[in-house]
Amino acid sequence: MVDLSINCGGIKSPNPFWLASAPPSNSAYQNCKAFEQGWGGTVWKTIGEPVMNVCNRYGSIDYNGEKIIGLNNIELISDRPIEVNLKEIAETKKLWSDRAVIVSLMVESKKEAWHDIVKRTVDTGADGIELNYGCPHGMSERGMGAAVGQVPEYCQMITEWVTEVSTIPVLVKLTPNVTNIRYPARAAKAANASGLSLINTINSIMGIDLDTMKIQPSVGGLSSHGGFAGPAVKPIALHLLSQVTSDPEINLPISGIGGISNWRDALEFILLGADSVQICTAVMHYGFRIIDDLIEGMTNWMEEKGYSSLNEIKGKAIPQIADFGNFNLLHKTVARIDQSKCIHCNLCYVACEDGAHQCIDLIPVNGHNKTQVREEDCVGCRLCAIVCPVEGCISMVRLDDAVSTKTWNELMKDFKRENKPLTWKNLAEFQKEHGIVIH
Amino acid sequence: MINSAPKLSDKEYEENFKELTPPFTKNGAVAEANRCLYCYDSPCKTACPTHIDIPGFIKKIATGNLKGSAKTILESNWIALTCAKACPVEDLCEGACVYNDKDEKPIEIGRLQRYAIDNYFASGMPKLFNSKDKNGKSVGIIGSGPAGLACGAELALLGYDVQIYEGSKIPGGLSTWGIAPYKVRQEDSLKEVELVKSLGVKIKTGIRIGESISIDELLTTYDAVFIGIGLGESSKLNIPGENLEGIVGALSFIENVKKEKWNSVNVGKRVAIIGAGNTAIDAATEAKRLGAEKVNIIYRRSEDEMPANKFEFRLAKDDGIIFHFLTSPTEFFGNHKVEKINCIKMRLGEKDKSGRRKPVAIKNSEFFIETDMVIFALGQQANLDFLNSIPDLKISNGCVIIDEKTYQTNNPKVFAGGDCINGGKETVNAAYDGKQAAHGIDNYLSNKK
Ligand SMILES: Cc1cc2nc3c(=O)[nH]c(=O)nc-3n(C[C@H](O)[C@H](O)[C@H](O)COP(=O)(O)OP(=O)(O)OC[C@H]3O[C@@H](n4cnc5c(N)ncnc54)[C@H](O)[C@@H]3O)c2cc1C
Ligand SMILES: Cc1cc2nc3c(=O)[nH]c(=O)nc-3n(C[C@H](O)[C@H](O)[C@H](O)COP(=O)(O)O)c2cc1C
């Protein structure tokens, strides 16, 4: 039997899937509907300071016929009065005791204001608090959101104001719009946060209409950088997640967010150390019903692989995260083309010839060109395998003895010991010794 | 012996009867699945008589949750493989796909369904559903066609002991014995039978109710009875010469073809099919694929009234079938075996009860069509003798009358579905009927104390 239940920093839910704090979690109506369909938790749309939204809030990128591979927004926090939100939160929690109800908060950077809202939130019976230090637009102009998340000292100070009065777990939601996400994460840890949520949206400009020259979205002729989310941000989110989960100084429970559309994406976040996952854009595109496949697909995968709880796989991919200096320079692969599968599109040839290292030949055979790798010249870059449209046609074949290793760091140590400076000549010697060819 | 078409080589037969639509590759399926817009409350789902959550199962193919995909399909339709391969999709789900409204190619729903279900069978039919605890009640089912199988499967999940009786030696109804082999092979149909059996349904073949076991015995043995007997052979015209050698009914001809022993089926060099429904087209294309040199379809109305759907008509045209519209046979001639058909030209007159214009013979327009074989495909006839032997059954126009919601017949213990209640529709309708009837039976037996 597969059990998908999780505990993220003291917040429990029957499955790892939470609505991210955003339009889908705006109201009791929506959150209750989501719970009915099976969602494990919700992070209520951020509540706090009085705000007003504008019209034309979203922009999107479509790619080759696929709609919304990325979504950007210039929306603010909840524009419904705080009293209404708090009342609905309490009602929702009462109806759904087994689901996680987390309330996202953002008020001005004053101790009293934070103390007040934290207490009122705790009174609703909510399971946890999430601090929105991420809003990249609008709120940051008013000194909140990313303006806090980008300065580790502010991040620590405000988190302390919250944790000193909160009786429920506190997650700090990080902005990706920083040079090193480990600093705000460590600041949250220092302020006793129960866990972290990441990522919030990424600063972005979605594009310009070439006929009107208007930036989208356009608010009466003006536009602004908005927050970027959706499938396109997943690699960035995974990277930032790995930065946090591979830092032994941080070691906090994590709610992973950013571009999760299906159970496969969710599993990748969990493999990189997330306890729960949050989803916004996919719900905005397709509705709460995606939860059916999220739960079922993940359950079937676990069953097939013989896992019974998410703890067994959490963080399993983290040990692979390493510094470049520790990679084995002697690891040698070359591309091999399975001629029986080749459809003669020759994309590998042109990619290698113009975009890489000129080691695929076109050999005329029976009216078409056969692509053939000159293995002695192949640098093993993998570009051809990536552009090939046929599954399993080009594979990277390992040629080294799988025993010898020499990392850059080791090599530099060797050079130091042997009193060799790092010069092209000395490097060439090492390469020659190991049969490494450079193009 | 009739003047037979020369036999073909095994290779030619296999080529002629190979699948019309090949299966998707993995990449092809995922790409097509990703093209699906995942509509909400989608028209395809509404258009499917069994209301499969089509965007739902397609989305699961896209994410690689193939087991879940099969579950979504089978939740609504137990006859999922036959339907995937033989449903007239352009009239149903694919015809309703929103891409049609954008003037783009509709999603290949049937082919995607097949991809998911093929995978399900290939992975050894893992258990998808939990049956309710046995409730101690039993249901007897007559006929193992789509209706009987679907009813049996659903009842088994609901906790009933289910016994299906099948007159034929091989179960599956017309999926096994009727649908063109270039769409569905016997092995496909038998996989569906295995799935139903795996749920605990028992099937006894070679037992025709009314012959080896009486209907009364069934009615006393079981708490309820479901009739899924389909229909019988095509009707004839009652014109002179019908008993000449070489004149056969479409069902017996097709049944022979479905044995998949192509070179043992005798087909005339020249074949004439009487009628222009989907069965007529099947008989025509199958005769052609067996090597008949000239195949004529004779139909008394015009192309517009022809019951065959567009897809089938195109198929026949591609196979080189010759259509004689507004033509009616009046007599068959021959010395022991049929040699020619006397036909008369027709024109369309006033509208008749069916709303179609009635064909009227044109005087002095008679002519001959020479042929070595005639296949009647005028619509299947009901098994009235058997149906009339069931106490209290109401029958109208050859169809068993049922309550539309519960599928209960006028005899409260007897339920019915499939071709025997609708006069002959599609597999998907029978699959839906069977499933719905199971719930009708469950309601009836749960409320009966
Ligand atoms: C030639 C042909 C081609 C077709 N092609 C297609 C197609 O491409 N696509 C499509 O969707 N539909 C097609 N159909 C229609 C489809 O096959 C039927 O609608 C469907 O099979 C009806 O299912 P059923 O269970 O009601 O009856 P059947 O499939 O006819 O099954 C009835 C079963 O009951 C058994 N039986 C009858 N009497 C007794 C008795 N007294 N005791 C025991 N057993 C009995 C029979 O042997 C048979 O196995 C086709 C039909 C024909 C005739
Ligand atoms: C329209 C919109 C509004 C959002 N509003 C908030 C918000 O009020 N508070 C917050 O913490 N994050 C907000 N977010 C960010 C999301 O919670 C989430 O971090 C981000 O969208 C990435 O996840 P996704 O790729 O699944 O969409 C918003 C995102 C969108 C698209």
Short mmCIF file of N, CA and C in Angstrom, two decimals, chain B residues 24-113:
data_model
loop_
_atom_site.label_atom_id
_atom_site.label_comp_id
_atom_site.label_asym_id
_atom_site.label_seq_id
_atom_site.Cartn_x
_atom_site.Cartn_y
_atom_site.Cartn_z
N PHE B 24 -0.18 3.46 -32.25
CA PHE B 24 0.77 4.54 -32.04
C PHE B 24 2.09 3.98 -31.52
N THR B 25 3.19 4.62 -31.86
CA THR B 25 4.43 4.40 -31.12
C THR B 25 4.31 5.21 -29.83
N LYS B 26 5.24 4.98 -28.91
CA LYS B 26 5.19 5.73 -27.65
C LYS B 26 5.28 7.23 -27.91
N ASN B 27 6.28 7.61 -28.72
CA ASN B 27 6.44 9.04 -29.03
C ASN B 27 5.21 9.61 -29.69
N GLY B 28 4.67 8.86 -30.63
CA GLY B 28 3.49 9.33 -31.35
C GLY B 28 2.33 9.54 -30.41
N ALA B 29 2.16 8.60 -29.49
CA ALA B 29 1.03 8.70 -28.54
C ALA B 29 1.21 9.91 -27.63
N VAL B 30 2.43 10.09 -27.13
CA VAL B 30 2.65 11.20 -26.20
C VAL B 30 2.48 12.54 -26.92
N ALA B 31 2.99 12.62 -28.14
CA ALA B 31 2.85 13.88 -28.88
C ALA B 31 1.39 14.18 -29.14
N GLU B 32 0.63 13.15 -29.54
CA GLU B 32 -0.80 13.36 -29.81
C GLU B 32 -1.54 13.68 -28.52
N ALA B 33 -1.16 13.02 -27.44
CA ALA B 33 -1.82 13.28 -26.15
C ALA B 33 -1.56 14.72 -25.71
N ASN B 34 -0.36 15.20 -25.96
CA ASN B 34 -0.05 16.58 -25.57
C ASN B 34 -0.76 17.60 -26.44
N ARG B 35 -1.16 17.17 -27.62
CA ARG B 35 -1.92 18.08 -28.49
C ARG B 35 -3.33 18.29 -27.97
N CYS B 36 -3.83 17.32 -27.20
CA CYS B 36 -5.19 17.43 -26.64
C CYS B 36 -5.25 18.66 -25.75
N LEU B 37 -6.29 19.45 -25.91
CA LEU B 37 -6.40 20.70 -25.14
C LEU B 37 -6.84 20.46 -23.70
N TYR B 38 -7.26 19.24 -23.40
CA TYR B 38 -7.74 18.92 -22.05
C TYR B 38 -8.95 19.81 -21.70
N CYS B 39 -9.88 19.83 -22.63
CA CYS B 39 -11.09 20.64 -22.45
C CYS B 39 -11.82 20.25 -21.18
N TYR B 40 -12.55 21.19 -20.65
CA TYR B 40 -13.39 20.92 -19.47
C TYR B 40 -14.80 20.63 -19.96
N ASP B 41 -15.45 19.62 -19.36
CA ASP B 41 -16.81 19.29 -19.75
C ASP B 41 -16.86 19.11 -21.27
N SER B 42 -15.97 18.28 -21.78
CA SER B 42 -15.64 18.33 -23.20
C SER B 42 -16.71 17.70 -24.09
N PRO B 43 -16.84 18.22 -25.31
CA PRO B 43 -17.81 17.67 -26.27
C PRO B 43 -17.52 16.21 -26.62
N CYS B 44 -16.24 15.80 -26.62
CA CYS B 44 -15.93 14.41 -26.97
C CYS B 44 -16.55 13.46 -25.95
N LYS B 45 -16.45 13.86 -24.69
CA LYS B 45 -16.99 13.02 -23.61
C LYS B 45 -18.51 12.91 -23.73
N THR B 46 -19.13 14.02 -24.07
CA THR B 46 -20.58 14.00 -24.25
C THR B 46 -20.96 13.14 -25.45
N ALA B 47 -20.15 13.21 -26.50
CA ALA B 47 -20.48 12.48 -27.72
C ALA B 47 -20.28 10.98 -27.56
N CYS B 48 -19.42 10.57 -26.64
CA CYS B 48 -19.20 9.14 -26.43
C CYS B 48 -20.41 8.56 -25.72
N PRO B 49 -21.05 7.55 -26.31
CA PRO B 49 -22.23 6.98 -25.64
C PRO B 49 -21.93 6.45 -24.23
N THR B 50 -20.67 6.07 -23.96
CA THR B 50 -20.36 5.61 -22.60
C THR B 50 -19.76 6.72 -21.74
N HIS B 51 -19.62 7.91 -22.32
CA HIS B 51 -19.13 9.10 -21.59
C HIS B 51 -17.80 8.85 -20.89
N ILE B 52 -16.87 8.27 -21.61
CA ILE B 52 -15.51 8.13 -21.07
C ILE B 52 -14.94 9.53 -20.83
N ASP B 53 -14.23 9.71 -19.73
CA ASP B 53 -13.54 10.97 -19.47
C ASP B 53 -12.33 11.03 -20.41
N ILE B 54 -12.59 11.41 -21.64
CA ILE B 54 -11.58 11.33 -22.69
C ILE B 54 -10.37 12.25 -22.42
N PRO B 55 -10.60 13.55 -22.14
CA PRO B 55 -9.43 14.38 -21.83
C PRO B 55 -8.65 13.81 -20.64
N GLY B 56 -9.36 13.22 -19.69
CA GLY B 56 -8.72 12.66 -18.51
C GLY B 56 -7.79 11.51 -18.88
N PHE B 57 -8.27 10.58 -19.70
CA PHE B 57 -7.40 9.44 -20.02
C PHE B 57 -6.25 9.87 -20.94
N ILE B 58 -6.51 10.86 -21.76
CA ILE B 58 -5.45 11.33 -22.66
C ILE B 58 -4.36 12.05 -21.87
N LYS B 59 -4.78 12.87 -20.90
CA LYS B 59 -3.81 13.58 -20.05
C LYS B 59 -2.89 12.56 -19.36
N LYS B 60 -3.47 11.44 -18.97
CA LYS B 60 -2.67 10.43 -18.27
C LYS B 60 -1.67 9.75 -19.22
N ILE B 61 -2.02 9.66 -20.48
CA ILE B 61 -1.02 9.16 -21.44
C ILE B 61 0.11 10.17 -21.53
N ALA B 62 -0.25 11.46 -21.53
CA ALA B 62 0.78 12.50 -21.63
C ALA B 62 1.74 12.46 -20.44
N THR B 63 1.23 12.18 -19.26
CA THR B 63 2.11 12.18 -18.08
C THR B 63 2.76 10.82 -17.85
N GLY B 64 2.37 9.82 -18.63
CA GLY B 64 2.98 8.50 -18.46
C GLY B 64 2.27 7.64 -17.43
N ASN B 65 1.11 8.06 -16.98
CA ASN B 65 0.32 7.26 -16.04
C ASN B 65 -0.60 6.34 -16.84
N LEU B 66 0.01 5.34 -17.48
CA LEU B 66 -0.76 4.52 -18.42
C LEU B 66 -1.76 3.61 -17.71
N LYS B 67 -1.39 3.15 -16.53
CA LYS B 67 -2.32 2.31 -15.78
C LYS B 67 -3.55 3.13 -15.41
N GLY B 68 -3.32 4.36 -14.96
CA GLY B 68 -4.43 5.25 -14.62
C GLY B 68 -5.28 5.57 -15.84
N SER B 69 -4.61 5.67 -16.97
CA SER B 69 -5.33 5.97 -18.21
C SER B 69 -6.31 4.85 -18.53
N ALA B 70 -5.81 3.61 -18.44
CA ALA B 70 -6.68 2.45 -18.71
C ALA B 70 -7.83 2.42 -17.71
N LYS B 71 -7.54 2.78 -16.48
CA LYS B 71 -8.58 2.75 -15.45
C LYS B 71 -9.68 3.76 -15.79
N THR B 72 -9.27 4.94 -16.20
CA THR B 72 -10.25 5.97 -16.56
C THR B 72 -11.15 5.47 -17.69
N ILE B 73 -10.56 4.78 -18.65
CA ILE B 73 -11.35 4.27 -19.78
C ILE B 73 -12.29 3.17 -19.32
N LEU B 74 -11.73 2.19 -18.60
CA LEU B 74 -12.52 1.01 -18.23
C LEU B 74 -13.60 1.34 -17.19
N GLU B 75 -13.38 2.40 -16.45
CA GLU B 75 -14.40 2.85 -15.50
C GLU B 75 -15.72 3.11 -16.22
N SER B 76 -15.64 3.58 -17.47
CA SER B 76 -16.86 3.90 -18.22
C SER B 76 -17.22 2.84 -19.23
N ASN B 77 -16.25 2.06 -19.69
CA ASN B 77 -16.52 1.17 -20.82
C ASN B 77 -15.67 -0.10 -20.74
N TRP B 78 -16.35 -1.23 -20.55
CA TRP B 78 -15.64 -2.51 -20.43
C TRP B 78 -15.18 -3.05 -21.77
N ILE B 79 -15.75 -2.52 -22.85
CA ILE B 79 -15.43 -3.09 -24.17
C ILE B 79 -14.49 -2.11 -24.87
N ALA B 80 -13.45 -1.74 -24.16
CA ALA B 80 -12.65 -0.58 -24.56
C ALA B 80 -11.75 -0.84 -25.76
N LEU B 81 -11.34 -2.07 -25.97
CA LEU B 81 -10.43 -2.33 -27.09
C LEU B 81 -11.22 -2.38 -28.40
N THR B 82 -12.32 -3.13 -28.40
CA THR B 82 -13.15 -3.16 -29.60
C THR B 82 -13.59 -1.74 -29.96
N CYS B 83 -14.02 -0.99 -28.95
CA CYS B 83 -14.49 0.36 -29.24
C CYS B 83 -13.36 1.23 -29.79
N ALA B 84 -12.17 1.09 -29.20
CA ALA B 84 -11.04 1.90 -29.66
C ALA B 84 -10.75 1.63 -31.13
N LYS B 85 -10.96 0.37 -31.55
CA LYS B 85 -10.59 -0.01 -32.90
C LYS B 85 -11.74 0.05 -33.90
N ALA B 86 -12.98 -0.02 -33.39
CA ALA B 86 -14.08 -0.16 -34.34
C ALA B 86 -15.16 0.89 -34.21
N CYS B 87 -15.08 1.75 -33.21
CA CYS B 87 -16.12 2.78 -33.08
C CYS B 87 -16.11 3.69 -34.32
N PRO B 88 -17.28 4.11 -34.76
CA PRO B 88 -17.30 5.11 -35.83
C PRO B 88 -16.94 6.47 -35.23
N VAL B 89 -15.65 6.65 -34.94
CA VAL B 89 -15.22 7.82 -34.15
C VAL B 89 -15.53 9.15 -34.82
N GLU B 90 -15.53 9.16 -36.14
CA GLU B 90 -15.79 10.46 -36.79
C GLU B 90 -17.24 10.91 -36.58
N ASP B 91 -18.10 9.96 -36.25
CA ASP B 91 -19.48 10.34 -35.93
C ASP B 91 -19.64 10.58 -34.43
N LEU B 92 -18.67 10.17 -33.64
CA LEU B 92 -18.80 10.27 -32.18
C LEU B 92 -17.71 11.20 -31.63
N CYS B 93 -16.82 10.66 -30.81
CA CYS B 93 -15.86 11.52 -30.09
C CYS B 93 -15.03 12.41 -31.00
N GLU B 94 -14.42 11.82 -32.02
CA GLU B 94 -13.50 12.62 -32.85
C GLU B 94 -14.26 13.65 -33.67
N GLY B 95 -15.49 13.29 -34.00
CA GLY B 95 -16.34 14.25 -34.72
C GLY B 95 -16.70 15.44 -33.85
N ALA B 96 -16.68 15.23 -32.53
CA ALA B 96 -17.07 16.31 -31.61
C ALA B 96 -15.86 17.09 -31.12
N CYS B 97 -14.66 16.62 -31.44
CA CYS B 97 -13.44 17.28 -30.94
C CYS B 97 -13.44 18.76 -31.33
N VAL B 98 -13.08 19.60 -30.37
CA VAL B 98 -13.12 21.05 -30.61
C VAL B 98 -12.16 21.50 -31.72
N TYR B 99 -11.15 20.69 -32.00
CA TYR B 99 -10.24 21.06 -33.09
C TYR B 99 -10.98 21.19 -34.43
N ASN B 100 -12.07 20.40 -34.59
CA ASN B 100 -12.84 20.52 -35.83
C ASN B 100 -13.34 21.95 -36.02
N ASP B 101 -13.68 22.60 -34.90
CA ASP B 101 -14.20 23.96 -34.98
C ASP B 101 -13.10 24.97 -35.29
N LYS B 102 -11.85 24.55 -35.09
CA LYS B 102 -10.73 25.43 -35.42
C LYS B 102 -10.17 25.06 -36.79
N ASP B 103 -10.89 24.16 -37.49
CA ASP B 103 -10.41 23.66 -38.77
C ASP B 103 -9.03 23.03 -38.66
N GLU B 104 -8.83 22.31 -37.58
CA GLU B 104 -7.60 21.55 -37.44
C GLU B 104 -7.96 20.09 -37.23
N LYS B 105 -6.98 19.24 -37.38
CA LYS B 105 -7.22 17.80 -37.28
C LYS B 105 -7.67 17.44 -35.87
N PRO B 106 -8.79 16.72 -35.74
CA PRO B 106 -9.22 16.33 -34.38
C PRO B 106 -8.20 15.37 -33.75
N ILE B 107 -8.23 15.30 -32.43
CA ILE B 107 -7.35 14.36 -31.73
C ILE B 107 -7.73 12.94 -32.11
N GLU B 108 -6.74 12.09 -32.31
CA GLU B 108 -7.01 10.68 -32.65
C GLU B 108 -7.35 9.91 -31.38
N ILE B 109 -8.59 10.09 -30.96
CA ILE B 109 -9.02 9.57 -29.67
C ILE B 109 -9.05 8.04 -29.66
N GLY B 110 -9.60 7.47 -30.73
CA GLY B 110 -9.70 6.00 -30.78
C GLY B 110 -8.31 5.37 -30.69
N ARG B 111 -7.39 5.95 -31.44
CA ARG B 111 -6.04 5.38 -31.47
C ARG B 111 -5.34 5.55 -30.12
N LEU B 112 -5.59 6.66 -29.45
CA LEU B 112 -5.00 6.87 -28.12
C LEU B 112 -5.60 5.90 -27.12
N GLN B 113 -6.92 5.69 -27.24
CA GLN B 113 -7.56 4.74 -26.33
C GLN B 113 -6.94 3.36 -26.52
#
